[in-house]
Amino acid sequence: MSLRDHLKYYWNVKLVGSAYLRWQRWQAERKPRIPRNWRTDIIAPPLKISARTKELISRHYLEGRYANGHKPVAWVTSGGPVEILQALGFYVLYPENHGALCGARRYALELSEEAENYGFSQDICSYARTDIGAMLSGKTPVGRLPKPDLLLACTNICQTVLFWYRVLAKHFNVPIILIDTPFVYKNAPEHAIEYVKKQLEASIPVAERVAKKKLSFKKLKEVVRLSREASELWLEIMYRGKTKPAPISVFDQFIHMAPIVEMRGKPETVDFYAAMLKEVDERIKKGIGAVKNERKRLLWDNLPIWYKLRFLAEYLGEHGISVVASTYTMAWGELAPLIDPERPIESMAKTYIYPILNRGTGYKLQKMRDMVDEFDLDGAILHSDRSCKPYSIGQVDQRNRLISEYGIPALLLEADHNDPRAFADEQVKARLDSFIEMLE
Amino acid sequence: MIKAIGIDVGSTTAKIVGVNESGEFVWSYIEPADPRVEDQVERFLEKVREMAGSIEGIPIVATGYGRNLVHQATKKVTEITCHARGVFKQLGHGGTLVDIGGQDSKVIVIGPHGEVVDFTMNDKCAAGTGRFLENTAGRLRVKLEEMGNVALSAPEEVKISSTCTVFAESEIISMIAHGVRVEPILKGLHRSLVKRIVAMIRSVGLVPPLMLSGGVVKNPAIRKMIEEETGEKVILPDHPQFMGAYGAALIGLKLGKG
């Protein structure tokens, strides 16, 4: 870590960059601009908080651009126990979030092809391909990604991360921390939680060695507290979808979920979601719905189709259909009660073993059913995501049982979260049209 | 006297049906699909005018892939809803309807009141559709309308392992090269298509009785093999290929009555 790198970081990030992004945000807040062709006749204009989301995300990647040489950098899986790294002052990059950003900006295919040209199969997760493509080519829409000094992969979201992060470890020649979270069928047995806890404890000296400093438990408790606060606020925001009309749709949630995934444990994330909750409550007070003429309310299962968010929001919105809740966005809030700042490591072990993706298919079915009741929904769309096998497995049965056992109309929609080649416009429309008629 | 018109612009054929006051099937016409959809629809309507005089005030409902190009339509409805409506009216009961079309296949579970309870469509591959047979009919020099009978005439069948139309074709080419006769190949081909369809039926869950519609129904081998594979007797409506257009006309009739 050199003086030159520190100066570069302070000048570009702290002084010029942050000031510029703040100014950009003020401008956007002063004169909110609705994106071109936005169907305001069907759906509500973007949330005002969008200006702040953009500032947060831009600053995050700007910081990443100048992080090497200034602070240690870690690349982490989306369900990774990040609090220890945050407390040690790491800059944390989430390749999956970067992948989603590339997907939403329709840049993922180009990166994916970079990986495929190198020999990675099209059958591998499109996040992994996007990330590996970015790694191999150095291309990214955010300027430049920092090189990792440490990798953290947690198997609570899938097993692909095991192999994906090994590729990264080999390429960057850096250590990898692997947190193995045993699959939970009903309740996690004590020994499984203990096993995760021991791995977390064992990861501390590795992270300390890379960070070249000792972990302060006081700091860790503070990070865990902030993590919990942000998750609680996010959960509150999700639950506001129970209101009719729903103030925000899952498509809004998808856009504004980046901070809860990649900036957990930071005070600005707590402030951000407090402000978002306030705006959502204002919408409720004014009776503003995400869809102007909300007639039907749906559940979304699985990851978003990042390159088709607007299309889906408008296509469904046109028929008065609001997709108000999703198992996916809920995943970053529902575990909030398990986080205990006073017992950081123990509670982290518990929190990180229980994500929906690490639990049985029966649990997800029950969860969907509960959400249909809680949010008073008329049906469900299950995105069968070609890339995400752990999320998609069991969906055929889950869909059939939603229909046959609970009388909930449900549609299986085949696509991919990041690879637009797996999305056929006409076929998707044909299925959506028929499903919409069925809901009538 | 025609009281409502349904037009089904499919991928392989375009169909038009007229119904009377009580929703009975009174007139129909079919042509291979014309890429100039608007011209074809205009021609169809001209035929109605020739026969029935004016079509002023008669509701027109369009369905099928080309429905959005039927500008004269009072309403546009999907094939799923139309097929369910048509078949229910003709047969008078719910159950599981399999519609094998040129471009896609659908399995529709129809409730006791004619409502769509559930449906599924073939995935992005053409292997479960009429196009699968059409594609290979040419390669084997067998007329499409004779395929079914030729297949049934074979005492044995070969296994076509590929479920992809393009790969199936290459598989067939290599079988021909190995001297396998056309009949067993055709029988295997039908089996492969039917297995795809039956998998779709199973994925939504078969609610008997089992009903069939769509152009491919004219092929006797498909019907027989679906019965063999599911163990269920297959029921056919009177005009299986016109069920989409018929259902559309019925929806039109309801619109006309307000």
XYZ file of C-alpha atoms in Angstrom, chain A residues 213-381:
169
model
C -4.636 -5.946 11.299
C -6.477 -7.469 14.250
C -10.225 -7.797 14.284
C -11.882 -5.592 16.872
C -14.908 -7.307 18.353
C -16.311 -3.954 19.293
C -16.234 -2.978 15.641
C -17.681 -6.349 14.587
C -20.620 -5.908 16.964
C -21.227 -2.473 15.496
C -21.177 -3.834 11.923
C -23.536 -6.667 12.871
C -25.881 -4.169 14.519
C -25.940 -2.037 11.367
C -26.455 -5.160 9.281
C -29.476 -6.069 11.351
C -30.913 -2.558 11.253
C -30.674 -2.380 7.463
C -32.206 -5.847 7.096
C -35.066 -4.891 9.397
C -35.780 -1.765 7.391
C -35.655 -3.760 4.159
C -38.115 -6.254 5.647
C -40.425 -3.393 6.633
C -40.297 -2.097 3.067
C -41.169 -5.558 1.735
C -44.121 -5.796 4.119
C -45.494 -2.466 2.930
C -46.479 -4.429 -0.175
C -49.422 -5.730 1.858
C -51.103 -2.358 1.355
C -53.571 -2.069 -1.513
C -52.587 -0.737 -3.925
C -49.022 -1.900 -3.291
C -46.765 1.179 -3.140
C -43.844 -0.560 -4.833
C -43.566 -3.603 -7.037
C -40.944 -6.324 -7.018
C -39.393 -4.599 -10.007
C -38.746 -1.569 -7.776
C -37.422 -3.900 -5.100
C -35.026 -5.500 -7.569
C -33.623 -2.097 -8.517
C -33.194 -0.907 -4.941
C -31.929 -4.129 -3.369
C -28.261 -3.616 -4.286
C -27.304 -1.821 -1.030
C -28.812 -4.514 1.215
C -26.801 -7.130 -0.636
C -23.483 -5.410 -1.134
C -23.397 -2.725 1.569
C -24.696 -4.518 4.624
C -23.113 -3.342 7.855
C -22.598 0.273 6.762
C -24.318 3.276 8.332
C -25.217 4.822 4.965
C -27.178 1.680 4.057
C -29.306 2.077 7.180
C -29.927 5.745 6.314
C -30.760 4.824 2.764
C -33.433 2.282 3.684
C -34.873 4.557 6.364
C -35.334 7.181 3.646
C -36.792 4.622 1.259
C -39.266 3.441 3.873
C -40.306 7.049 4.412
C -40.974 7.530 0.728
C -42.907 4.266 0.513
C -45.038 5.386 3.440
C -45.685 8.703 1.707
C -46.912 6.776 -1.319
C -49.232 4.760 0.910
C -50.570 7.927 2.521
C -51.315 9.372 -0.908
C -52.750 6.105 -2.182
C -50.141 5.814 -4.948
C -49.756 2.299 -6.314
C -46.792 0.931 -8.234
C -49.357 -0.055 -10.857
C -51.918 2.672 -11.479
C -54.951 0.491 -11.831
C -54.069 -2.430 -9.558
C -56.583 -5.218 -10.166
C -54.558 -8.332 -9.531
C -51.592 -8.996 -7.256
C -48.932 -11.601 -7.899
C -45.961 -13.301 -6.295
C -42.583 -13.627 -8.043
C -40.345 -16.604 -7.354
C -36.639 -16.826 -8.205
C -34.145 -14.251 -9.419
C -35.175 -11.260 -11.527
C -34.796 -11.302 -15.300
C -32.431 -8.345 -15.153
C -32.563 -7.361 -18.816
C -36.396 -7.387 -18.914
C -37.463 -5.575 -15.736
C -39.156 -2.630 -17.475
C -40.733 -4.852 -20.105
C -42.302 -7.126 -17.484
C -43.387 -4.257 -15.230
C -45.155 -2.566 -18.128
C -46.518 -5.678 -19.812
C -48.174 -6.824 -16.609
C -48.987 -3.290 -15.482
C -50.947 -2.711 -18.657
C -53.381 -5.365 -17.469
C -53.583 -3.923 -13.971
C -51.303 -6.605 -12.579
C -48.903 -5.656 -9.835
C -46.230 -8.124 -8.784
C -45.991 -7.132 -5.152
C -43.874 -9.716 -3.357
C -41.045 -12.101 -4.120
C -39.288 -14.904 -2.325
C -36.028 -13.493 -3.670
C -36.098 -9.964 -2.242
C -37.608 -11.311 0.967
C -34.485 -13.418 1.456
C -32.460 -10.356 2.483
C -34.928 -9.321 5.155
C -36.525 -12.414 6.610
C -33.438 -13.452 8.565
C -33.071 -10.070 10.312
C -34.508 -11.349 13.613
C -31.752 -13.988 13.811
C -28.970 -11.401 13.809
C -27.802 -10.646 17.336
C -25.127 -7.935 17.699
C -24.282 -9.169 21.191
C -23.415 -12.641 19.920
C -22.009 -11.795 16.500
C -20.317 -15.058 15.489
C -23.002 -17.400 16.862
C -25.826 -15.414 15.334
C -24.000 -15.086 12.023
C -23.628 -18.868 11.908
C -27.372 -19.208 12.348
C -28.278 -16.425 9.942
C -26.101 -17.709 7.150
C -27.301 -21.286 7.382
C -30.966 -20.377 6.922
C -31.325 -18.603 3.552
C -34.197 -19.909 1.453
C -31.755 -21.402 -1.059
C -30.175 -23.537 1.636
C -33.475 -25.054 2.683
C -35.720 -27.792 1.360
C -38.180 -27.312 -1.492
C -41.045 -27.940 0.912
C -39.990 -24.890 2.901
C -40.134 -22.701 -0.192
C -43.583 -24.015 -1.076
C -44.798 -23.178 2.420
C -43.161 -19.763 2.231
C -44.872 -19.009 -1.082
C -48.195 -20.116 0.281
C -47.779 -17.966 3.381
C -46.847 -14.988 1.243
C -49.941 -15.471 -0.919
C -52.044 -15.239 2.252
C -50.111 -12.427 3.912
C -50.023 -10.231 0.831
C -53.475 -11.291 -0.393
C -52.207 -12.406 -3.795
C -54.134 -13.741 -6.792
C -51.414 -15.919 -8.279
C -47.730 -16.589 -8.722
C -45.134 -16.402 -11.463
